[in-house]
PDB file of C-alpha atoms and ligand atoms in Angstrom:
ATOM      1  CA  MET Q  24     -12.609  19.946   2.450  1.00 46.00           C
ATOM      2  CA  SER Q  25     -15.640  17.587   2.877  1.00 44.00           C
ATOM      3  CA  SER Q  26     -18.968  19.291   3.238  1.00 45.00           C
ATOM      4  CA  PRO Q  27     -20.232  19.582   6.797  1.00 44.00           C
ATOM      5  CA  LEU Q  28     -23.723  18.534   5.524  1.00 43.00           C
ATOM      6  CA  ASN Q  29     -22.418  15.063   4.768  1.00 51.00           C
ATOM      7  CA  PRO Q  30     -21.189  12.402   7.144  1.00 59.00           C
ATOM      8  CA  VAL Q  31     -18.202  11.483   4.946  1.00 80.00           C
ATOM      9  CA  ASP Q  32     -14.504  12.244   5.493  1.00 90.00           C
ATOM     10  CA  ARG Q  33     -11.430  11.618   3.468  1.00 94.00           C
ATOM     11  CA  HIS Q  34     -10.931   8.187   4.904  1.00 92.00           C
ATOM     12  CA  TRP Q  35     -14.459   7.258   4.145  1.00 92.00           C
ATOM     13  CA  PHE Q  36     -13.901   8.112   0.473  1.00 93.00           C
ATOM     14  CA  TYR Q  37     -10.444   6.431   0.439  1.00 93.00           C
ATOM     15  CA  GLU Q  38     -11.588   3.140   1.839  1.00 90.00           C
ATOM     16  CA  ARG Q  39     -14.373   2.903  -0.651  1.00 92.00           C
ATOM     17  CA  ALA Q  40     -12.750   4.231  -3.820  1.00 91.00           C
ATOM     18  CA  ILE Q  41      -9.109   3.239  -3.445  1.00 91.00           C
ATOM     19  CA  GLN Q  42      -8.831   0.175  -1.267  1.00 87.00           C
ATOM     20  CA  SER Q  43     -10.136  -3.267  -2.222  1.00 89.00           C
ATOM     21  CA  PRO Q  44      -9.109  -5.750   0.453  1.00 93.00           C
ATOM     22  CA  ALA Q  45     -11.613  -8.350  -0.710  1.00 91.00           C
ATOM     23  CA  GLN Q  46      -9.822  -8.537  -4.113  1.00 91.00           C
ATOM     24  CA  LEU Q  47      -6.408  -8.092  -2.758  1.00 94.00           C
ATOM     25  CA  LEU Q  48      -6.573 -11.051  -0.330  1.00 96.00           C
ATOM     26  CA  PRO Q  49      -6.999 -13.949  -2.870  1.00 95.00           C
ATOM     27  CA  PHE Q  50      -4.447 -12.278  -5.082  1.00 95.00           C
ATOM     28  CA  LEU Q  51      -1.850 -12.238  -2.283  1.00 96.00           C
ATOM     29  CA  GLN Q  52      -2.680 -15.827  -1.289  1.00 96.00           C
ATOM     30  CA  ARG Q  53      -2.174 -16.851  -4.895  1.00 95.00           C
ATOM     31  CA  ILE Q  54       1.212 -15.087  -5.138  1.00 95.00           C
ATOM     32  CA  HIS Q  55       2.286 -16.800  -1.894  1.00 96.00           C
ATOM     33  CA  GLY Q  56       1.208 -20.178  -3.235  1.00 95.00           C
ATOM     34  CA  GLY Q  57       1.007 -21.822   0.243  1.00 95.00           C
ATOM     35  CA  GLN Q  58      -1.263 -21.344   3.154  1.00 96.00           C
ATOM     36  CA  PRO Q  59      -0.050 -18.190   4.843  1.00 97.00           C
ATOM     37  CA  LEU Q  60      -1.616 -17.532   8.212  1.00 98.00           C
ATOM     38  CA  ARG Q  61       0.299 -14.572   9.652  1.00 98.00           C
ATOM     39  CA  LEU Q  62      -0.056 -11.399   7.726  1.00 98.00           C
ATOM     40  CA  ARG Q  63       1.929  -8.144   8.294  1.00 98.00           C
ATOM     41  CA  GLU Q  64       0.472  -5.071   6.679  1.00 98.00           C
ATOM     42  CA  ASP Q  65       3.033  -2.205   6.623  1.00 98.00           C
ATOM     43  CA  PHE Q  66       1.954   1.460   6.117  1.00 98.00           C
ATOM     44  CA  CYS Q  67      -1.424   0.005   6.992  1.00 97.00           C
ATOM     45  CA  ALA Q  68      -3.445   3.178   7.727  1.00 96.00           C
ATOM     46  CA  ARG Q  69      -6.630   1.760   9.384  1.00 95.00           C
ATOM     47  CA  ALA Q  70      -5.478  -1.872   8.527  1.00 97.00           C
ATOM     48  CA  ARG Q  71      -8.408  -2.809   6.360  1.00 96.00           C
ATOM     49  CA  LEU Q  72      -6.476  -5.648   4.834  1.00 97.00           C
ATOM     50  CA  CYS Q  73      -5.763  -7.023   8.272  1.00 98.00           C
ATOM     51  CA  ASP Q  74      -9.551  -6.944   8.974  1.00 97.00           C
ATOM     52  CA  ALA Q  75     -10.387  -8.801   5.730  1.00 97.00           C
ATOM     53  CA  TRP Q  76      -7.618 -11.398   6.378  1.00 98.00           C
ATOM     54  CA  LEU Q  77      -8.844 -12.169  10.001  1.00 98.00           C
ATOM     55  CA  GLN Q  78     -12.414 -12.485   8.742  1.00 97.00           C
ATOM     56  CA  ALA Q  79     -11.555 -14.756   5.852  1.00 97.00           C
ATOM     57  CA  ILE Q  80      -9.119 -17.071   7.607  1.00 97.00           C
ATOM     58  CA  PRO Q  81     -10.324 -18.300  11.024  1.00 95.00           C
ATOM     59  CA  SER Q  82      -6.881 -19.377  12.525  1.00 96.00           C
ATOM     60  CA  SER Q  83      -5.014 -16.469  11.103  1.00 98.00           C
ATOM     61  CA  SER Q  84      -3.350 -13.471  12.774  1.00 98.00           C
ATOM     62  CA  ALA Q  85      -2.439  -9.997  11.565  1.00 98.00           C
ATOM     63  CA  VAL Q  86       0.010  -7.288  12.462  1.00 98.00           C
ATOM     64  CA  GLY Q  87      -0.400  -3.752  11.155  1.00 98.00           C
ATOM     65  CA  ILE Q  88       2.154  -0.906  11.391  1.00 98.00           C
ATOM     66  CA  ASP Q  89       1.651   2.748  10.580  1.00 98.00           C
ATOM     67  CA  TRP Q  90       3.194   5.803  12.132  1.00 98.00           C
ATOM     68  CA  ASP Q  91      -0.141   7.621  12.375  1.00 97.00           C
ATOM     69  CA  ALA Q  92      -1.392   6.886  15.859  1.00 98.00           C
ATOM     70  CA  ASP Q  93      -4.890   8.318  15.046  1.00 96.00           C
ATOM     71  CA  LEU Q  94      -5.276   5.913  12.171  1.00 96.00           C
ATOM     72  CA  ILE Q  95      -4.073   3.032  14.341  1.00 97.00           C
ATOM     73  CA  ALA Q  96      -6.503   3.985  17.138  1.00 97.00           C
ATOM     74  CA  ALA Q  97      -9.381   4.139  14.606  1.00 95.00           C
ATOM     75  CA  SER Q  98      -8.754   0.554  13.394  1.00 96.00           C
ATOM     76  CA  ALA Q  99     -11.388  -1.938  14.707  1.00 94.00           C
ATOM     77  CA  PRO Q 100      -9.999  -4.052  17.564  1.00 96.00           C
ATOM     78  CA  HIS Q 101      -9.811  -7.795  17.108  1.00 97.00           C
ATOM     79  CA  PRO Q 102      -8.204 -10.474  19.427  1.00 97.00           C
ATOM     80  CA  ARG Q 103      -6.001 -11.778  16.657  1.00 98.00           C
ATOM     81  CA  LYS Q 104      -4.886  -8.311  15.394  1.00 98.00           C
ATOM     82  CA  GLN Q 105      -1.841  -6.529  16.731  1.00 98.00           C
ATOM     83  CA  LEU Q 106      -1.309  -2.914  15.743  1.00 98.00           C
ATOM     84  CA  PHE Q 107       1.732  -0.642  16.188  1.00 98.00           C
ATOM     85  CA  ALA Q 108       1.973   3.135  15.773  1.00 98.00           C
ATOM     86  CA  ALA Q 109       5.661   3.146  14.619  1.00 98.00           C
ATOM     87  CA  ASP Q 110       7.981   4.758  12.041  1.00 98.00           C
ATOM     88  CA  LEU Q 111       8.955   2.061   9.636  1.00 98.00           C
ATOM     89  CA  ARG Q 112      12.309   3.854   8.942  1.00 98.00           C
ATOM     90  CA  ALA Q 113      13.399   2.863  12.452  1.00 97.00           C
ATOM     91  CA  PRO Q 114      13.843  -0.564  14.039  1.00 94.00           C
ATOM     92  CA  HIS Q 115      10.516  -2.325  13.877  1.00 90.00           C
ATOM     93  CA  PRO Q 116       8.311  -3.394  16.809  1.00 92.00           C
ATOM     94  CA  ARG Q 117       8.769  -7.135  17.641  1.00 93.00           C
ATOM     95  CA  HIS Q 118       6.082  -9.563  16.701  1.00 95.00           C
ATOM     96  CA  ALA Q 119       5.644 -13.198  15.705  1.00 94.00           C
ATOM     97  CA  PRO Q 120       7.310 -13.979  12.324  1.00 97.00           C
ATOM     98  CA  ALA Q 121       5.071 -13.092   9.351  1.00 97.00           C
ATOM     99  CA  ASP Q 122       4.299 -15.419   6.464  1.00 98.00           C
ATOM    100  CA  LEU Q 123       3.090 -12.626   4.139  1.00 98.00           C
ATOM    101  CA  ILE Q 124       4.121  -9.012   4.298  1.00 98.00           C
ATOM    102  CA  PHE Q 125       2.275  -6.456   2.179  1.00 98.00           C
ATOM    103  CA  VAL Q 126       3.123  -2.837   1.402  1.00 98.00           C
ATOM    104  CA  GLY Q 127       0.180  -1.401  -0.601  1.00 96.00           C
ATOM    105  CA  ASN Q 128      -1.057   1.596  -2.419  1.00 95.00           C
ATOM    106  CA  PHE Q 129       2.496   2.722  -3.425  1.00 97.00           C
ATOM    107  CA  SER Q 130       3.500   3.226   0.271  1.00 98.00           C
ATOM    108  CA  ILE Q 131       7.035   2.071  -0.503  1.00 98.00           C
ATOM    109  CA  SER Q 132       7.428   5.534  -1.946  1.00 98.00           C
ATOM    110  CA  GLU Q 133       7.218   6.932   1.511  1.00 98.00           C
ATOM    111  CA  LEU Q 134      10.842   5.803   1.850  1.00 98.00           C
ATOM    112  CA  ALA Q 135      12.897   8.502   0.350  1.00 97.00           C
ATOM    113  CA  THR Q 136      16.488   7.207   0.113  1.00 97.00           C
ATOM    114  CA  ARG Q 137      18.220   4.145  -0.917  1.00 97.00           C
ATOM    115  CA  LEU Q 138      19.538   3.548   2.574  1.00 97.00           C
ATOM    116  CA  GLU Q 139      16.024   3.756   4.092  1.00 98.00           C
ATOM    117  CA  LEU Q 140      14.760   1.378   1.451  1.00 98.00           C
ATOM    118  CA  THR Q 141      17.485  -1.268   1.981  1.00 97.00           C
ATOM    119  CA  GLU Q 142      17.288  -1.056   5.719  1.00 97.00           C
ATOM    120  CA  TYR Q 143      13.520  -1.443   5.570  1.00 98.00           C
ATOM    121  CA  PHE Q 144      13.905  -4.598   3.472  1.00 98.00           C
ATOM    122  CA  GLN Q 145      16.491  -5.928   5.935  1.00 97.00           C
ATOM    123  CA  ARG Q 146      14.267  -5.280   8.936  1.00 97.00           C
ATOM    124  CA  VAL Q 147      11.211  -6.870   7.305  1.00 97.00           C
ATOM    125  CA  ARG Q 148      13.328  -9.888   6.496  1.00 96.00           C
ATOM    126  CA  ALA Q 149      14.466 -10.176  10.067  1.00 95.00           C
ATOM    127  CA  GLN Q 150      10.911 -10.642  11.163  1.00 95.00           C
ATOM    128  CA  ALA Q 151       9.800 -12.856   8.304  1.00 96.00           C
ATOM    129  CA  ALA Q 152       9.088 -16.575   8.694  1.00 96.00           C
ATOM    130  CA  PRO Q 153      10.882 -19.099   6.579  1.00 92.00           C
ATOM    131  CA  ARG Q 154       9.451 -19.101   3.084  1.00 92.00           C
ATOM    132  CA  ALA Q 155       7.698 -15.773   3.759  1.00 97.00           C
ATOM    133  CA  VAL Q 156       6.631 -13.609   0.804  1.00 97.00           C
ATOM    134  CA  LEU Q 157       6.998  -9.831   0.697  1.00 98.00           C
ATOM    135  CA  VAL Q 158       4.672  -8.039  -1.814  1.00 97.00           C
ATOM    136  CA  VAL Q 159       5.260  -4.367  -2.641  1.00 97.00           C
ATOM    137  CA  ASP Q 160       3.248  -2.384  -5.213  1.00 96.00           C
ATOM    138  CA  THR Q 161       4.419   0.506  -7.317  1.00 96.00           C
ATOM    139  CA  TYR Q 162       3.589   2.394 -10.516  1.00 96.00           C
ATOM    140  CA  GLY Q 163       5.490   3.590 -13.567  1.00 96.00           C
ATOM    141  CA  GLY Q 164       5.636   4.068 -17.302  1.00 95.00           C
ATOM    142  CA  PRO Q 165       6.242   7.246 -19.310  1.00 96.00           C
ATOM    143  CA  ALA Q 166       2.982   8.734 -17.920  1.00 96.00           C
ATOM    144  CA  ALA Q 167       4.320   8.530 -14.385  1.00 97.00           C
ATOM    145  CA  TRP Q 168       6.709  11.383 -15.389  1.00 96.00           C
ATOM    146  CA  ARG Q 169       4.104  13.779 -16.607  1.00 97.00           C
ATOM    147  CA  THR Q 170       1.915  16.044 -14.500  1.00 98.00           C
ATOM    148  CA  GLY Q 171      -1.840  15.773 -14.980  1.00 97.00           C
ATOM    149  CA  SER Q 172      -5.000  14.158 -13.629  1.00 97.00           C
ATOM    150  CA  MET Q 173      -6.957  11.034 -14.074  1.00 95.00           C
ATOM    151  CA  LEU Q 174     -10.621  10.578 -13.144  1.00 97.00           C
ATOM    152  CA  ARG Q 175     -12.108   7.232 -12.159  1.00 96.00           C
ATOM    153  CA  ILE Q 176     -15.650   6.557 -11.038  1.00 96.00           C
ATOM    154  CA  HIS Q 177     -16.543   3.973  -8.460  1.00 95.00           C
ATOM    155  CA  THR Q 178     -20.261   3.047  -7.999  1.00 96.00           C
ATOM    156  CA  LEU Q 179     -21.343   2.243  -4.463  1.00 95.00           C
ATOM    157  CA  ASP Q 180     -23.905  -0.497  -3.623  1.00 94.00           C
ATOM    158  CA  ASP Q 181     -26.516   2.203  -3.000  1.00 94.00           C
ATOM    159  CA  GLY Q 182     -26.048   3.611  -6.546  1.00 95.00           C
ATOM    160  CA  ARG Q 183     -24.074   6.778  -5.430  1.00 96.00           C
ATOM    161  CA  ARG Q 184     -20.862   7.318  -7.305  1.00 97.00           C
ATOM    162  CA  ILE Q 185     -17.492   8.436  -6.057  1.00 96.00           C
ATOM    163  CA  HIS Q 186     -15.487  10.467  -8.527  1.00 97.00           C
ATOM    164  CA  HIS Q 187     -11.892   9.968  -7.689  1.00 96.00           C
ATOM    165  CA  ILE Q 188      -9.159  12.176  -9.132  1.00 97.00           C
ATOM    166  CA  TRP Q 189      -5.555  11.111  -9.078  1.00 97.00           C
ATOM    167  CA  GLU Q 190      -3.459  14.227  -9.639  1.00 98.00           C
ATOM    168  CA  GLN Q 191       0.260  14.104 -10.444  1.00 98.00           C
ATOM    169  CA  ARG Q 192       1.048  17.564  -9.358  1.00 98.00           C
ATOM    170  CA  ALA Q 193       4.882  17.651  -9.617  1.00 98.00           C
ATOM    171  CA  VAL Q 194       7.413  15.239 -10.992  1.00 98.00           C
ATOM    172  CA  ASP Q 195      11.186  15.573 -10.999  1.00 97.00           C
ATOM    173  CA  PRO Q 196      12.854  13.120 -13.426  1.00 93.00           C
ATOM    174  CA  ILE Q 197      16.228  13.914 -11.875  1.00 95.00           C
ATOM    175  CA  THR Q 198      15.576  13.277  -8.163  1.00 96.00           C
ATOM    176  CA  HIS Q 199      12.469  11.105  -8.744  1.00 97.00           C
ATOM    177  CA  ARG Q 200      10.647  13.022  -6.171  1.00 98.00           C
ATOM    178  CA  VAL Q 201       7.001  13.390  -7.050  1.00 98.00           C
ATOM    179  CA  GLU Q 202       3.960  15.094  -5.490  1.00 98.00           C
ATOM    180  CA  ASN Q 203       0.558  13.493  -5.950  1.00 98.00           C
ATOM    181  CA  ALA Q 204      -2.823  14.386  -4.664  1.00 98.00           C
ATOM    182  CA  LEU Q 205      -6.181  12.549  -4.306  1.00 97.00           C
ATOM    183  CA  HIS Q 206      -9.461  14.353  -4.695  1.00 97.00           C
ATOM    184  CA  PHE Q 207     -12.968  12.929  -4.203  1.00 96.00           C
ATOM    185  CA  ARG Q 208     -16.532  13.869  -5.011  1.00 96.00           C
ATOM    186  CA  LEU Q 209     -19.703  12.105  -4.066  1.00 96.00           C
ATOM    187  CA  GLU Q 210     -22.445  12.130  -6.640  1.00 96.00           C
ATOM    188  CA  ASP Q 211     -25.975  11.232  -5.727  1.00 95.00           C
ATOM    189  CA  ARG Q 212     -28.387  10.946  -8.788  1.00 95.00           C
ATOM    190  CA  GLY Q 213     -26.408  13.509 -10.806  1.00 95.00           C
ATOM    191  CA  GLU Q 214     -25.853  15.884  -7.991  1.00 96.00           C
ATOM    192  CA  ILE Q 215     -22.424  16.377  -6.202  1.00 95.00           C
ATOM    193  CA  VAL Q 216     -23.384  16.183  -2.497  1.00 95.00           C
ATOM    194  CA  ALA Q 217     -19.965  16.177  -0.933  1.00 94.00           C
ATOM    195  CA  GLU Q 218     -16.378  16.765  -1.995  1.00 94.00           C
ATOM    196  CA  CYS Q 219     -12.984  16.505  -0.553  1.00 95.00           C
ATOM    197  CA  THR Q 220     -10.264  18.445  -2.415  1.00 96.00           C
ATOM    198  CA  ASP Q 221      -6.632  17.627  -1.645  1.00 96.00           C
ATOM    199  CA  ALA Q 222      -7.944  14.772   0.483  1.00 96.00           C
ATOM    200  CA  PHE Q 223      -4.510  13.245   0.587  1.00 96.00           C
ATOM    201  CA  LEU Q 224      -1.079  14.723  -0.518  1.00 98.00           C
ATOM    202  CA  TYR Q 225       1.834  12.567  -1.061  1.00 98.00           C
ATOM    203  CA  ARG Q 226       5.439  13.665  -1.285  1.00 98.00           C
ATOM    204  CA  TRP Q 227       7.053  10.500  -2.585  1.00 98.00           C
ATOM    205  CA  ARG Q 228      10.262   9.039  -4.077  1.00 98.00           C
ATOM    206  CA  LEU Q 229       9.069   7.136  -7.076  1.00 98.00           C
ATOM    207  CA  TRP Q 230      11.319   4.070  -7.172  1.00 98.00           C
ATOM    208  CA  GLY Q 231      12.089   2.276 -10.428  1.00 95.00           C
ATOM    209  CA  LEU Q 232      11.523  -1.433 -10.412  1.00 96.00           C
ATOM    210  CA  ALA Q 233      15.228  -2.038 -10.855  1.00 96.00           C
ATOM    211  CA  ASP Q 234      16.024  -0.008  -7.682  1.00 96.00           C
ATOM    212  CA  LEU Q 235      13.403  -1.920  -5.690  1.00 97.00           C
ATOM    213  CA  ILE Q 236      14.626  -5.272  -7.027  1.00 96.00           C
ATOM    214  CA  GLU Q 237      18.234  -4.508  -6.270  1.00 96.00           C
ATOM    215  CA  ALA Q 238      17.465  -3.222  -2.748  1.00 97.00           C
ATOM    216  CA  GLY Q 239      15.437  -6.391  -1.971  1.00 97.00           C
ATOM    217  CA  GLU Q 240      18.193  -8.637  -3.157  1.00 94.00           C
ATOM    218  CA  GLN Q 241      20.816  -6.711  -1.118  1.00 95.00           C
ATOM    219  CA  ALA Q 242      18.629  -7.277   1.948  1.00 96.00           C
ATOM    220  CA  GLY Q 243      18.756 -10.996   1.365  1.00 95.00           C
ATOM    221  CA  TRP Q 244      15.443 -11.708  -0.406  1.00 96.00           C
ATOM    222  CA  LEU Q 245      15.550 -14.101  -3.348  1.00 95.00           C
ATOM    223  CA  ALA Q 246      15.195 -12.695  -6.877  1.00 93.00           C
ATOM    224  CA  PRO Q 247      11.546 -11.553  -7.214  1.00 95.00           C
ATOM    225  CA  GLU Q 248       8.686 -11.938  -9.642  1.00 95.00           C
ATOM    226  CA  VAL Q 249       6.643  -9.046 -10.940  1.00 96.00           C
ATOM    227  CA  TYR Q 250       2.902  -9.249 -11.216  1.00 93.00           C
ATOM    228  CA  PRO Q 251       0.276  -6.966 -12.700  1.00 89.00           C
ATOM    229  CA  GLU Q 252      -1.702  -5.503  -9.840  1.00 83.00           C
ATOM    230  CA  LEU Q 253      -4.632  -7.719  -8.671  1.00 79.00           C
ATOM    231  CA  GLU Q 254      -4.643 -10.043 -11.660  1.00 79.00           C
ATOM    232  CA  GLY Q 255      -2.679 -12.595 -13.780  1.00 79.00           C
ATOM    233  CA  GLY Q 256       0.651 -14.198 -13.448  1.00 81.00           C
ATOM    234  CA  PRO Q 257       4.232 -12.843 -13.633  1.00 86.00           C
ATOM    235  CA  THR Q 258       4.559 -10.131 -16.288  1.00 83.00           C
ATOM    236  CA  ARG Q 259       6.773  -7.431 -17.787  1.00 87.00           C
ATOM    237  CA  PRO Q 260       5.129  -4.099 -17.114  1.00 91.00           C
ATOM    238  CA  GLU Q 261       4.720  -2.060 -20.322  1.00 89.00           C
ATOM    239  CA  GLY Q 262       2.725   0.807 -21.817  1.00 92.00           C
ATOM    240  CA  GLU Q 263       2.190   4.455 -20.876  1.00 94.00           C
ATOM    241  CA  SER Q 264       1.117   3.785 -17.390  1.00 94.00           C
ATOM    242  CA  TRP Q 265       1.181   0.634 -15.205  1.00 94.00           C
ATOM    243  CA  ALA Q 266       0.866  -0.549 -11.687  1.00 94.00           C
ATOM    244  CA  ALA Q 267       2.707  -3.718 -10.584  1.00 95.00           C
ATOM    245  CA  CYS Q 268       3.423  -5.809  -7.547  1.00 95.00           C
ATOM    246  CA  ILE Q 269       6.948  -7.160  -6.828  1.00 96.00           C
ATOM    247  CA  ALA Q 270       6.945 -10.357  -4.833  1.00 97.00           C
ATOM    248  CA  TRP Q 271      10.149 -11.501  -3.070  1.00 97.00           C
ATOM    249  CA  ARG Q 272      10.539 -14.864  -1.296  1.00 96.00           C
ATOM    250  CA  CYS Q 273      12.490 -15.362   1.878  1.00 93.00           C
ATOM    251  CA  PRO Q 274      15.214 -17.959   1.868  1.00 87.00           C
ATOM    252  CA  ASP Q 275      14.333 -20.846   4.257  1.00 75.00           C
ATOM    253  CA  SER Q 276      16.402 -19.571   7.152  1.00 56.00           C
ATOM    254  CA  PRO Q 277      15.595 -16.039   8.325  1.00 50.00           C
ATOM    255  CA  ARG Q 278      18.479 -13.889   9.632  1.00 51.00           C
ATOM    256  CA  THR Q 279      18.989 -13.296  13.264  1.00 47.00           C
ATOM    257  CA  GLU Q 280      16.702 -10.487  14.449  1.00 47.00           C
ATOM    258  CA  GLU Q 281      18.314  -7.119  15.057  1.00 43.00           C
TER     259      GLU Q 281
HETATM  260  C1  SAM H 329      -0.486   5.762   0.738  1.00 84.00           C
HETATM  261  S1  SAM H 329      -0.989   5.409   2.305  1.00 84.00           S
HETATM  262  C2  SAM H 329      -1.378   3.778   2.190  1.00 84.00           C
HETATM  263  C3  SAM H 329      -2.333   3.218   3.139  1.00 84.00           C
HETATM  264  C4  SAM H 329      -2.692   1.736   3.013  1.00 84.00           C
HETATM  265  N1  SAM H 329      -1.487   0.936   3.033  1.00 84.00           N
HETATM  266  C5  SAM H 329      -3.438   1.408   1.748  1.00 84.00           C
HETATM  267  O1  SAM H 329      -3.167   0.414   1.149  1.00 84.00           O
HETATM  268  O2  SAM H 329      -4.199   2.156   1.357  1.00 84.00           O
HETATM  269  C6  SAM H 329       0.537   5.553   3.179  1.00 84.00           C
HETATM  270  C7  SAM H 329       0.421   5.304   4.680  1.00 84.00           C
HETATM  271  O3  SAM H 329       1.831   5.176   5.167  1.00 84.00           O
HETATM  272  C8  SAM H 329       1.852   5.765   6.442  1.00 84.00           C
HETATM  273  N2  SAM H 329       3.285   6.261   6.559  1.00 84.00           N
HETATM  274  C9  SAM H 329       4.045   7.140   5.886  1.00 84.00           C
HETATM  275  N3  SAM H 329       5.326   7.163   6.224  1.00 84.00           N
HETATM  276  C10 SAM H 329       5.459   6.255   7.190  1.00 84.00           C
HETATM  277  C11 SAM H 329       6.541   5.814   8.031  1.00 84.00           C
HETATM  278  N4  SAM H 329       7.807   6.358   7.906  1.00 84.00           N
HETATM  279  N5  SAM H 329       6.318   4.842   8.904  1.00 84.00           N
HETATM  280  C12 SAM H 329       5.074   4.271   9.099  1.00 84.00           C
HETATM  281  N6  SAM H 329       4.031   4.676   8.368  1.00 84.00           N
HETATM  282  C13 SAM H 329       4.204   5.628   7.446  1.00 84.00           C
HETATM  283  C14 SAM H 329       0.892   6.887   6.389  1.00 84.00           C
HETATM  284  O4  SAM H 329       0.472   7.284   7.678  1.00 84.00           O
HETATM  285  C15 SAM H 329      -0.205   6.366   5.552  1.00 84.00           C
HETATM  286  O5  SAM H 329      -1.215   5.736   6.317  1.00 84.00           O
END
């Protein structure tokens, strides 16, 4: 729980320590390689990437979808932003075709079965513009299959520091179901002034790259490229622990919408 003495909540921590839309935006534009204008951010929470997109690209538009109506309601309104509170496992709300679709912070793991995954990729494709790019991030490596915690420290502009702990609480190498938790502490000049234990709990299906790639191709996306997260060109993920983005391109003619 966050301390009542401090005006910070779990989303305040999350948006400062975990999300980085200002870095993500040029990375996604580079992967796309053209001049995408219409962004769709799926599993968007408060749609911070949409906000950065609209601010950076004057003639752009953005669509955000998340099933948490409270998060959608808390997202800042904007005349070029369209938000939907909807379950992405079901037929998607209709919107203008998207040039770039992003699924971030391992949200693809919210889809638990292979059927959900393939149907999701099909539905996204049905609302993608010709030559659209779909980017999905995930993590892996031998360390992904071990329980344990990792601490990272993020320094804010005012010098305070967020201690962010990523805990892999349970892993099942047979079913690929995992349980992860995020914990935060706010440190001000050496003193912990707020903390948020179990700020977010995730019960996920950790997809292998091969499963994701195969499901994307089955849904009609072209063979993808794999990028290291937020940097560099196409890569082969390796090492104990890695995070990567898979980028699929849409063939020129989108399928008929469902
Ligand atoms: C790990 S968070 C990621 C938030 C954001 N994309 C980011 O980059 O930080 C996963 C989000 O997916 C949403 N979510 C989970 N299952 C969903 C579903 N079936 N349909 C729509 N949204 C879902 C949750 O409400 C949550 O906001």
